[in-house]
Coordinates of C-alpha atoms in Angstrom, one line a residue:
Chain A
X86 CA 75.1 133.2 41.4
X87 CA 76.5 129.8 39.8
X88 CA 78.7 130.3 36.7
X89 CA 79.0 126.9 34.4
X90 CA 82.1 127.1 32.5
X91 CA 82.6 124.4 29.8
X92 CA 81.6 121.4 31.8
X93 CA 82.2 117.8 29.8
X94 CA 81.0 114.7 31.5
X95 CA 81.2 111.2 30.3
X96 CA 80.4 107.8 31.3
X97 CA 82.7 105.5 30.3
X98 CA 82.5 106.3 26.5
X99 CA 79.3 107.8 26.3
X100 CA 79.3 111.9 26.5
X101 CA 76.6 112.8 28.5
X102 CA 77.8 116.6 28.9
X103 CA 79.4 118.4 26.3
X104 CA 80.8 121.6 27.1
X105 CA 77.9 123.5 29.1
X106 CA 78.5 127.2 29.8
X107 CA 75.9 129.5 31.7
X108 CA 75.1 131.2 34.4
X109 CA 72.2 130.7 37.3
X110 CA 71.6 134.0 38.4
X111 CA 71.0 134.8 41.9
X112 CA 67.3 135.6 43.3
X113 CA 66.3 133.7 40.4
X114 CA 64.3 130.2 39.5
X115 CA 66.6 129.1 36.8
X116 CA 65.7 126.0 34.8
X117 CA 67.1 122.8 33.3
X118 CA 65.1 121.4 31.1
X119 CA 65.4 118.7 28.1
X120 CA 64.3 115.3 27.3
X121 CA 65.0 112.6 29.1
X122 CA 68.4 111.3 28.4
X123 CA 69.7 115.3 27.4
X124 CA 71.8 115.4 30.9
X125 CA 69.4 117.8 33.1
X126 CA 70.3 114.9 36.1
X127 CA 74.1 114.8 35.7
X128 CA 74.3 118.1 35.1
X129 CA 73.1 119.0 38.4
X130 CA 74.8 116.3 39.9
X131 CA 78.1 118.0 38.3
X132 CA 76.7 121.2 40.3
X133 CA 75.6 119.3 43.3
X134 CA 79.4 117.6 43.5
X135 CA 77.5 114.4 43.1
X136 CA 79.8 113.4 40.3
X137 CA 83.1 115.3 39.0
X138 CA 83.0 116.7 35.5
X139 CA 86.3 115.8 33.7
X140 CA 86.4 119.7 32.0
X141 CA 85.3 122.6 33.3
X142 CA 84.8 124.8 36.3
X143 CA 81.8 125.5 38.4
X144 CA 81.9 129.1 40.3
X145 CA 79.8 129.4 43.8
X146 CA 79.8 133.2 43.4
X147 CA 83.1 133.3 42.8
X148 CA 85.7 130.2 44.0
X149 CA 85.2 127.3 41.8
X150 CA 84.3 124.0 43.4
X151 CA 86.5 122.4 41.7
X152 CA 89.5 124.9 43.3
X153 CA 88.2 124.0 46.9
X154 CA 89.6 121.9 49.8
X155 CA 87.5 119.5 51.3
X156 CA 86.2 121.9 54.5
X157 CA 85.6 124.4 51.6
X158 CA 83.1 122.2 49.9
X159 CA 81.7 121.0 53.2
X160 CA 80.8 124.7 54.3
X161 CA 79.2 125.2 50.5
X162 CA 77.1 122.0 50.9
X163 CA 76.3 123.6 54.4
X164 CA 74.9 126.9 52.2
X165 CA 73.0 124.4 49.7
X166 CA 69.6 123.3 50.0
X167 CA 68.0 120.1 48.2
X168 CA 64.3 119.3 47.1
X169 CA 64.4 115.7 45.3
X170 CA 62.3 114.2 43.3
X171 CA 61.2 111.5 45.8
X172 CA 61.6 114.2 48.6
X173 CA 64.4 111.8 50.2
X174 CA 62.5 112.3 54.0
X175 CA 64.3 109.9 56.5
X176 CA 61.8 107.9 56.9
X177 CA 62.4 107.2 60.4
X178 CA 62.3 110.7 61.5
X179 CA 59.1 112.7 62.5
X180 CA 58.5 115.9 60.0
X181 CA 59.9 117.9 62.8
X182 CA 63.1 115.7 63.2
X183 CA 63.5 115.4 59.3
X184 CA 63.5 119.6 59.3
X185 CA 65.5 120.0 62.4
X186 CA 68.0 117.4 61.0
X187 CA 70.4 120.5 59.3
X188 CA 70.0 122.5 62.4
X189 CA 71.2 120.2 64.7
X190 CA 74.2 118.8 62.1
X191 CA 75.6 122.1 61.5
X192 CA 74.8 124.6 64.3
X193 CA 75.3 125.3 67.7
X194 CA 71.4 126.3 68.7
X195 CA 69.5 125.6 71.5
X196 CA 66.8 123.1 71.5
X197 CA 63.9 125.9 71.8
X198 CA 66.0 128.2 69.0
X199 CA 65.6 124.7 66.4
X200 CA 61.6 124.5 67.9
X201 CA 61.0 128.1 66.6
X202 CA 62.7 127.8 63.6
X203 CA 61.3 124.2 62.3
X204 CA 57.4 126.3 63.2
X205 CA 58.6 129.1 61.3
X206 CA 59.6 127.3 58.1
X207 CA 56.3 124.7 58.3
X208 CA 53.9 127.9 58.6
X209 CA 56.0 128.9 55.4
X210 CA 55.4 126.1 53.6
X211 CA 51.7 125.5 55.2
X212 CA 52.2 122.6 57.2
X213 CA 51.4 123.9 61.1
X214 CA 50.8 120.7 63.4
X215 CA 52.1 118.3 61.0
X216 CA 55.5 118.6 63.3
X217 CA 54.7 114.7 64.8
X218 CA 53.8 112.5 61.2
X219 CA 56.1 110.5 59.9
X220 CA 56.4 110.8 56.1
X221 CA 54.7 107.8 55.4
X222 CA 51.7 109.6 57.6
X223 CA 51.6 112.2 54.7
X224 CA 50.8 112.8 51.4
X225 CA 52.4 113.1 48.2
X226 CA 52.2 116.9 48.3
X227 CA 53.0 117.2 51.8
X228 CA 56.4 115.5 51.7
X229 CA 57.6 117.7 49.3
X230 CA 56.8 120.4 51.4
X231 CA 58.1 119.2 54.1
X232 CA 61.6 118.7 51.7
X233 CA 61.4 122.3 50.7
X234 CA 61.1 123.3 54.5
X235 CA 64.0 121.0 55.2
X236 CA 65.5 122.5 52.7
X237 CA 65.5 126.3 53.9
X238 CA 65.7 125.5 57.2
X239 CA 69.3 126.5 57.5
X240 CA 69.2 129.8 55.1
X241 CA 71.1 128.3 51.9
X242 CA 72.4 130.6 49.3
X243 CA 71.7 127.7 47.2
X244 CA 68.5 125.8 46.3
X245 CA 68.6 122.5 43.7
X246 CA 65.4 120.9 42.8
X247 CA 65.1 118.0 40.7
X248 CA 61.6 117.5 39.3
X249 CA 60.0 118.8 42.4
X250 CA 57.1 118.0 40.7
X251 CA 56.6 114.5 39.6
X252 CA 53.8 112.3 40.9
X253 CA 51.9 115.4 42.0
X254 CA 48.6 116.3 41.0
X255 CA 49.0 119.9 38.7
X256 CA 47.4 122.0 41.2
X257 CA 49.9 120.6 43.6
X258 CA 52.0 120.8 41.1
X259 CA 51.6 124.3 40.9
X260 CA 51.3 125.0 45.0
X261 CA 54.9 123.5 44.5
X262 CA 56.1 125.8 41.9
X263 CA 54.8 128.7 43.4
X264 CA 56.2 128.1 47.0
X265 CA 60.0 127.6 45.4
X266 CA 60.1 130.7 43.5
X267 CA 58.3 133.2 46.5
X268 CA 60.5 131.6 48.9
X269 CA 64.1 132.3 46.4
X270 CA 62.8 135.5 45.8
X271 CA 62.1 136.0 49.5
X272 CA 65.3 134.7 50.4
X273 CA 67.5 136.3 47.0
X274 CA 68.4 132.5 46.9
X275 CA 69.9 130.8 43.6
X276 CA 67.5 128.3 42.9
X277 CA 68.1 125.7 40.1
X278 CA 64.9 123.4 39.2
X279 CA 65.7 120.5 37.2
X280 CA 62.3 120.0 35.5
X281 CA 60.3 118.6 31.8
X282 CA 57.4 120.4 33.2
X283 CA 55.9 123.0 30.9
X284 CA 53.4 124.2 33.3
X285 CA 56.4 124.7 35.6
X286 CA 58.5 126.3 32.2
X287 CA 55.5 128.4 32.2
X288 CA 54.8 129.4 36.2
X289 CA 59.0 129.7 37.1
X290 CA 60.6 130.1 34.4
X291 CA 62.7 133.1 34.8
X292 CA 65.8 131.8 33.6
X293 CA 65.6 128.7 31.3
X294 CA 68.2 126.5 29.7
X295 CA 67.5 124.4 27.8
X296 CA 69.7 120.7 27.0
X297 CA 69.8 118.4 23.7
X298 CA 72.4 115.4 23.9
X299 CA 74.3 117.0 27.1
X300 CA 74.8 120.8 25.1
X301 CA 73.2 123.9 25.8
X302 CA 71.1 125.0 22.7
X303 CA 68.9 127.4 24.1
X304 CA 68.7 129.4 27.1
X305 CA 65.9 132.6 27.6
X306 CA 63.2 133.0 29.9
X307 CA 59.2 131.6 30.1
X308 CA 58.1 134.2 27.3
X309 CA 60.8 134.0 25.2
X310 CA 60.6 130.4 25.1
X311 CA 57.2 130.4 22.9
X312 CA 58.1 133.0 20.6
X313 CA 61.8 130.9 19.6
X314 CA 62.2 129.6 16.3
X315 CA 64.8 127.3 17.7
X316 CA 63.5 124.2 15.9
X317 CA 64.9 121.8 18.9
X318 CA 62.8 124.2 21.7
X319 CA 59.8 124.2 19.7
X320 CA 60.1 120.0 19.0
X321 CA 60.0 120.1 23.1
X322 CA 57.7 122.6 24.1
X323 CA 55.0 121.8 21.2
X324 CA 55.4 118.1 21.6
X325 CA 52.2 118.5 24.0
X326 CA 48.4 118.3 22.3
X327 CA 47.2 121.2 24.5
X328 CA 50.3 123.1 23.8
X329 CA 49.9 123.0 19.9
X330 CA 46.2 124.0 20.0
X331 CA 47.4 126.6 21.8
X332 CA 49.2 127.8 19.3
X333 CA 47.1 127.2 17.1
X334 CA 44.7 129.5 18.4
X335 CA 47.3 131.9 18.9
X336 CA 48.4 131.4 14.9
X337 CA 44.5 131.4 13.8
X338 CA 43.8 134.8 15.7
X339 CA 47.3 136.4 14.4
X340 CA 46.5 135.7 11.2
Chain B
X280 CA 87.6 90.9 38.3
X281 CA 84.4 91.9 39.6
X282 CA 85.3 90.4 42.5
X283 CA 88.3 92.6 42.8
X284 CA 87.1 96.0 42.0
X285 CA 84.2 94.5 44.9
X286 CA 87.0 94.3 47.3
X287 CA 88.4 97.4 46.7
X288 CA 85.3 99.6 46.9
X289 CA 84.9 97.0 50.6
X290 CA 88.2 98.2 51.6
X291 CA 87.7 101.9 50.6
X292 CA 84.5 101.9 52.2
X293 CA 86.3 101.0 55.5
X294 CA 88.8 104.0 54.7
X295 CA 85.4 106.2 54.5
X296 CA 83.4 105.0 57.3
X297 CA 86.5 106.2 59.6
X298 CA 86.7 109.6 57.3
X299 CA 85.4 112.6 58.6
X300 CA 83.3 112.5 61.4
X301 CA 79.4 113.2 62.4
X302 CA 78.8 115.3 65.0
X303 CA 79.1 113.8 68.4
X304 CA 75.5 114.4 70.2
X305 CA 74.1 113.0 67.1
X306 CA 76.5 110.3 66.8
X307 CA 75.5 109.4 70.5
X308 CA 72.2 108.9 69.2
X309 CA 72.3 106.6 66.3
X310 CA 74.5 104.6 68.6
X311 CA 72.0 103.6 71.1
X312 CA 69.3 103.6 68.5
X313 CA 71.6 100.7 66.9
X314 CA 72.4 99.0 70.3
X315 CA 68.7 98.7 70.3
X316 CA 68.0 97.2 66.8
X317 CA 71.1 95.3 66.0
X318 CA 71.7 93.9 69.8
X319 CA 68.5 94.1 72.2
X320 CA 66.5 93.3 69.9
X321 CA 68.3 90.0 68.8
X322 CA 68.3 88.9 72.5
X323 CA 65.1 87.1 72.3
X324 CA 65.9 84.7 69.3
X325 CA 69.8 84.0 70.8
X326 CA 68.3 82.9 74.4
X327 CA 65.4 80.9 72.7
X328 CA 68.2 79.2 69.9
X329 CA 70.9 78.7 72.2
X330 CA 68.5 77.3 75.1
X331 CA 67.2 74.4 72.6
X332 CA 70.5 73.9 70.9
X333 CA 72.5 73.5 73.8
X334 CA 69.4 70.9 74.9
X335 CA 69.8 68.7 71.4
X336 CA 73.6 68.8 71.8
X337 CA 73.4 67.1 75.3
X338 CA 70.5 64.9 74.5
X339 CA 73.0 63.5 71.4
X340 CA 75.6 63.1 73.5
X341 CA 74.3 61.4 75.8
X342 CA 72.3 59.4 73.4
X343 CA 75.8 58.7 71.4
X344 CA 78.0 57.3 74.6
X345 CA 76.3 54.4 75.9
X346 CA 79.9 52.4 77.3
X347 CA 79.7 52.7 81.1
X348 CA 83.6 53.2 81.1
X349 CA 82.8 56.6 79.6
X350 CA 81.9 59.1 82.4
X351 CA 78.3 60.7 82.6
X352 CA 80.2 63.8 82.9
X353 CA 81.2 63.5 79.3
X354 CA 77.7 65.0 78.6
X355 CA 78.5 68.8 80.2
X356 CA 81.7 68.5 78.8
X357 CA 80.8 68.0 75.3
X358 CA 78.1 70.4 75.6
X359 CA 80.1 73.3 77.1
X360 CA 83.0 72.4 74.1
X361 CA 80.1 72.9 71.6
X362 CA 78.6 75.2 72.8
X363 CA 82.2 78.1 73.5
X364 CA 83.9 76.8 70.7
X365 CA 81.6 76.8 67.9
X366 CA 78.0 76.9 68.3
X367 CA 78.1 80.8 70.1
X368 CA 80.0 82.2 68.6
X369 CA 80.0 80.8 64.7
X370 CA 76.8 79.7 64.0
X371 CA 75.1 81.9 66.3
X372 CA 77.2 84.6 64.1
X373 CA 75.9 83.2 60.8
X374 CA 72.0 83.2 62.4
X375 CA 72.4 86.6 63.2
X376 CA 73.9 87.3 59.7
X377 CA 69.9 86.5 58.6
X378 CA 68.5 88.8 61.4
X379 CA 71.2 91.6 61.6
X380 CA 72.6 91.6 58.4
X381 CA 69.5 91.9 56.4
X382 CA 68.3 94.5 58.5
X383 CA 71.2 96.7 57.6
X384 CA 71.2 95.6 54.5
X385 CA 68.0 96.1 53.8
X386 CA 67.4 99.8 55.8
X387 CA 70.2 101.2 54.2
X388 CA 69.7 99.9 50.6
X389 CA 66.1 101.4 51.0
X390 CA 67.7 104.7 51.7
X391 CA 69.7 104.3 49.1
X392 CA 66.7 104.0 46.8
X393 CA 64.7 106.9 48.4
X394 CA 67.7 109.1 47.5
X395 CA 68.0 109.8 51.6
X396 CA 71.5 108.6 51.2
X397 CA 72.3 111.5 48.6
X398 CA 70.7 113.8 50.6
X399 CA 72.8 113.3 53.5
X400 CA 76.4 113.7 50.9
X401 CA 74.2 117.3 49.7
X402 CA 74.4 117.7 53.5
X403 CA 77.8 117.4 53.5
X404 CA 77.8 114.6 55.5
X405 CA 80.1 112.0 54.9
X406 CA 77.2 109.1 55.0
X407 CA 79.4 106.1 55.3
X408 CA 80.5 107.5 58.7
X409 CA 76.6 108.7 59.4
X410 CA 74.7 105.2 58.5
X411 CA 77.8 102.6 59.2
X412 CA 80.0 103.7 62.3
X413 CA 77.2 104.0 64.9
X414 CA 76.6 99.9 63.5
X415 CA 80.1 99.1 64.2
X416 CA 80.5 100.7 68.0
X417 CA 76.6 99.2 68.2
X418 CA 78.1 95.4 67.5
X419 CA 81.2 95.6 69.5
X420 CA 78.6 94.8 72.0
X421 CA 78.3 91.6 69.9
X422 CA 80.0 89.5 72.6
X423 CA 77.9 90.5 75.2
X424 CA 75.2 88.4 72.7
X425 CA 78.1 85.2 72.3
X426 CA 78.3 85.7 75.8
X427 CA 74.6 85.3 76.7
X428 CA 74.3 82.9 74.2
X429 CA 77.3 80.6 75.9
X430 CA 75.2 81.2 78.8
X431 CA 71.7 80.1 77.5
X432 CA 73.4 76.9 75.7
X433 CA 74.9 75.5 78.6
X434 CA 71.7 76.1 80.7
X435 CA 69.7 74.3 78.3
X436 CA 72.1 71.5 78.3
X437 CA 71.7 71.3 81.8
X438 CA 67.9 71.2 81.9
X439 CA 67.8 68.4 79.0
X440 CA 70.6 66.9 80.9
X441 CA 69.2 66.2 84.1
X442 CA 65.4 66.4 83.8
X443 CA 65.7 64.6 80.5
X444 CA 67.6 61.6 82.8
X445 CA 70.7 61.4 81.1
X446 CA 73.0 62.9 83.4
X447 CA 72.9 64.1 87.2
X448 CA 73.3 67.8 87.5
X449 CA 76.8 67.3 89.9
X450 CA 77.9 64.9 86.7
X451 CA 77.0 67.8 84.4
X452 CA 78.6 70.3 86.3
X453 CA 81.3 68.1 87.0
X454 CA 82.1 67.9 83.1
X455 CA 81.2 71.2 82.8
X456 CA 84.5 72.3 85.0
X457 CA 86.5 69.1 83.4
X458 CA 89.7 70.6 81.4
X459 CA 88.8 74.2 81.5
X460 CA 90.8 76.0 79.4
X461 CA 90.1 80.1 79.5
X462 CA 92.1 80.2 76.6
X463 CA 88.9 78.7 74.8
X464 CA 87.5 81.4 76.0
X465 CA 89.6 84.3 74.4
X466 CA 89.5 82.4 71.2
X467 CA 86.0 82.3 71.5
X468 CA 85.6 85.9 71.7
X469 CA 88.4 87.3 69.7
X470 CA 86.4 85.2 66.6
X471 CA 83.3 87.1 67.8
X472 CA 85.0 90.5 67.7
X473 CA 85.9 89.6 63.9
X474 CA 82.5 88.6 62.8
X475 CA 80.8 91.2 64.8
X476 CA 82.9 93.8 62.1
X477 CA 82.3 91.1 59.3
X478 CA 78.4 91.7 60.3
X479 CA 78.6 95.2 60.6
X480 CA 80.4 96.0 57.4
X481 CA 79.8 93.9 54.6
X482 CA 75.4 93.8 54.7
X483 CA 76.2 97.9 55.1
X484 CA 78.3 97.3 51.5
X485 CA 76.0 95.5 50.4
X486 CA 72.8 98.5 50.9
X487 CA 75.6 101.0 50.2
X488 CA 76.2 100.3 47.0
X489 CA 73.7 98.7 45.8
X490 CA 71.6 99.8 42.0
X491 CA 68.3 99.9 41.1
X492 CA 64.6 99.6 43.1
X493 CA 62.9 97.4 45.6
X494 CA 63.6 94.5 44.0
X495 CA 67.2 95.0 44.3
X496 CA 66.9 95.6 47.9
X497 CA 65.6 92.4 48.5
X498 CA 68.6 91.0 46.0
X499 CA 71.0 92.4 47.9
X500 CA 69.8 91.2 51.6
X501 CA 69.7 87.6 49.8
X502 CA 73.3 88.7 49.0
X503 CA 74.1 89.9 52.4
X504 CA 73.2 86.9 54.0
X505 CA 75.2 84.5 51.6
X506 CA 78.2 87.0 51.7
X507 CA 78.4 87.8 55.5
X508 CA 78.2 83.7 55.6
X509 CA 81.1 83.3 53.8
X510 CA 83.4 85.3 55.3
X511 CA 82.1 84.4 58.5
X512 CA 83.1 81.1 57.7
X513 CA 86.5 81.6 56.2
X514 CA 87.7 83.7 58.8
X515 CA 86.6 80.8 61.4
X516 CA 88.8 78.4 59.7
X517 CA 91.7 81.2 59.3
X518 CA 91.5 82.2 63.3
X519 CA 91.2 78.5 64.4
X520 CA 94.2 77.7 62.5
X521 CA 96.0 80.8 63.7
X522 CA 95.4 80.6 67.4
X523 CA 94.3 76.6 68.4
X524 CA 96.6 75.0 66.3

């Protein structure tokens, strides 16, 4: 569980978070979405430790990040897993060396132990045999994948995403989706998807939280979030052609 | 002011790099993975340079002194002057500033793009130390190079020298031994330990810290180059003045 309390972050004199407060609940996918420009980014860079928040505190079950020593927040980073947007492979690393990369930085295992465990988490995310490709051997898809298995390679308690799905296709898309949520609620992980994906609103969306202009104005889950009258929610999730015929239909055949 | 806050973050990357460190069999790794790139791999172009430089320098000296008063020996003398005073380890140190330095600057700034460096601070990895330390222990090899390149540029003197016709190879060798000072030496090499840091550290400032896309990746090599230059220069003047005269 991640508790947000009252985090303000600015840049210079521009606000860019003003006074969030929530909570990501644990063996959950909880979502940040918003615009572009509404903060999703630096606010999980504020929860990342990527950037400090001038207010606030940010609660890893329950010590607050900003209350740790520097070994503290090491060993939380150590319990945190990563998907970016680009995937962020090292590119001079094989898949296998990319996913063993956690394993060898922060554990004592054998050679054979990190073996088993890099086959074990690319037959979770479908990728047997693809332990000797580079990244740029691979596709689009397939990095992510491979980011996801890098990832959960080392058990986190903690999973961040940031629009794990842009630049894929939407049945990729989905594939992408659905792997992060099985494997958080496989795992009872806290997972927090930084996304403006509707579909993914739509697939994941068990906790959403929803940003305008770096505040939280709305925060429910993937069915309460078409049946808000929230005029700032609706503005976003109607903003899409197929999503207003849909409702249209939905209107036409209520009526 | 730019220029200052510039410094600063340069001086408090140093302060990082030394911070806390990566683990040692990894660490053992990228070090001989950078003794690869950054110094075997610039052996080919410092023997081939400092062979045909240290050829031209004896050809124009010998070209240049024409009085028979002046000794034929003045030829492996000027040569070897040249070539462990300035040529190794300066200039060679500003032609490696091209190869080295926009390879670090260039492989790190393309991390830095492809978000790999954040993933290693998610990590909890302090990246300075990750990316820039192994470079550093990597290019304290550096003199081996100046070394080599000494070598190479007094061979090549020696070849254009005698089968050229201008000198004899005893006269060569002869000038060659004339006045040796080791001292030249040490100076020679305690300015390539300084730029070998200067090459290390500011091209990996430069990809550290750099903003934006590809485009800016090849700004900040450009950069790299003309920066690591610069200092490579100034410092010349500054341990010339300190130690020779």
């Amino acid at each position: 569980m991640i508790k947000v309390e009252n985090i303000q972050k600015s840049f210079g004199d521009e606000e860019i978070l003003r006074g969030i407060s929530t909570v990501f609940e644990k063996g959950k996918t909880n979502l940040i979405i918003g615009q572009s420009g509404s903060g999703k980014s630096v606010f999980l860079k504020c929860l990342l430790g990527l950037f400090k928040a001038e207010e606030g505190l940010i609660y890893f079950e329950d010590k607050a990040i900003q209350n740790m020593d520097e070994d503290q927040q090491r060993d939380l980073r150590e319990e945190t897993g990563m998907l970016f947007q680009g995937g962020a492979l090292f590119d001079s690393m094989t898949v296998e060396e990319n996913i063993m990369f956690p394993l060898r930085m922060f554990t004592k295992q054998k050679k054979s132990e990190m073996q088993a465990r890099v086959n074990e988490v690319l037959s979770r995310v479908q990728l047997e045999g693809a332990n000797k490709k580079y990244p740029s051997e691979i596709s689009g898809g397939m990095q992510k994948r491979v980011s996801i298995a890098r990832a959960i390679v080392n058990k986190p308690k903690y999973l961040f995403c940031d629009e794990p799905n842009s630049g894929l296709d939407p049945k990729t898309a989905t594939v992408i989706d659905n792997l992060i949520q099985e494997i958080t609620h496989e795992n009872n992980i806290t997972t927090v998807v930084v996304t403006h994906d509707m579909n993914s609103v739509m697939e994941i969306g068990e906790n959403i939280v929803f940003l305008k202009f770096g505040k939280l104005v709305w925060q429910g889950n993937n069915d309460e979030i078409f049946k808000t009258d929230n005029e700032d929610v609706t503005d976003f999730v109607y903003s899409s052609d197929l999503f207003k015929k849909i409702r249209d239909v939905q209107l036409k055949e209520n009526s | 002011m730019r220029y200052l806050r510039d410094i600063g973050s340069y001086f408090l990357m140093i302060k990082r790099i030394f911070g806390s460190f990566t683990k040692g069999s990894v660490l053992k790794e990228l070090i001989f993975k950078e003794i690869e790139d950054l110094i075997i791999s610039s052996l080919g172009i410092v023997v081939f340079i400092s062979f045909f430089v240290g050829g031209v320098i004896a050809i124009q000296t010998a070209l240049n002194v024409n009085n028979p008063i002046i000794p034929k020996s003045l030829i492996g003398f000027a040569t070897r002057q040249s070539i462990v005073l300035e040529f190794a380890p300066t200039f060679m140190s500003i032609i490696m500033a091209g190869k080295v330095g926009s390879l670090i600057t260039s492989s790190i700034g393309s991390m830095r793009v492809t978000e790999q460096i954040d993933a290693l601070e998610v990590m909890g990895i302090n990246s300075l130390n990750y990316l820039v330390f192994p470079k550093i222990v990597a290019l304290s090899l550096y003199p081996l190079v100046i070394g080599i390149s000494m070598f190479m540029g007094i061979f090549g003197g020696w070849v254009a020298g005698v089968y050229g016709g201008f000198s004899s190879s005893t006269d060569f060798i002869a000038g060659l031994q004339d006045d040796f000072q080791v001292f030249h030496l040490v100076y020679a090499f305690i300015k390539t330990f300084v730029f070998a840091f200067i090459l290390a550290t500011v091209p990996s400032w430069q990809g550290y810290y750099m903003k934006g896309g590809a485009l800016e990746v090849g700004k900040a090599s450009t950069n790299s180059f003309v920066w690591t230059s610069v200092l490579i220069i100034l410092a010349n003047y500054i341990i010339t003045q300190l130690l020779l005269s």
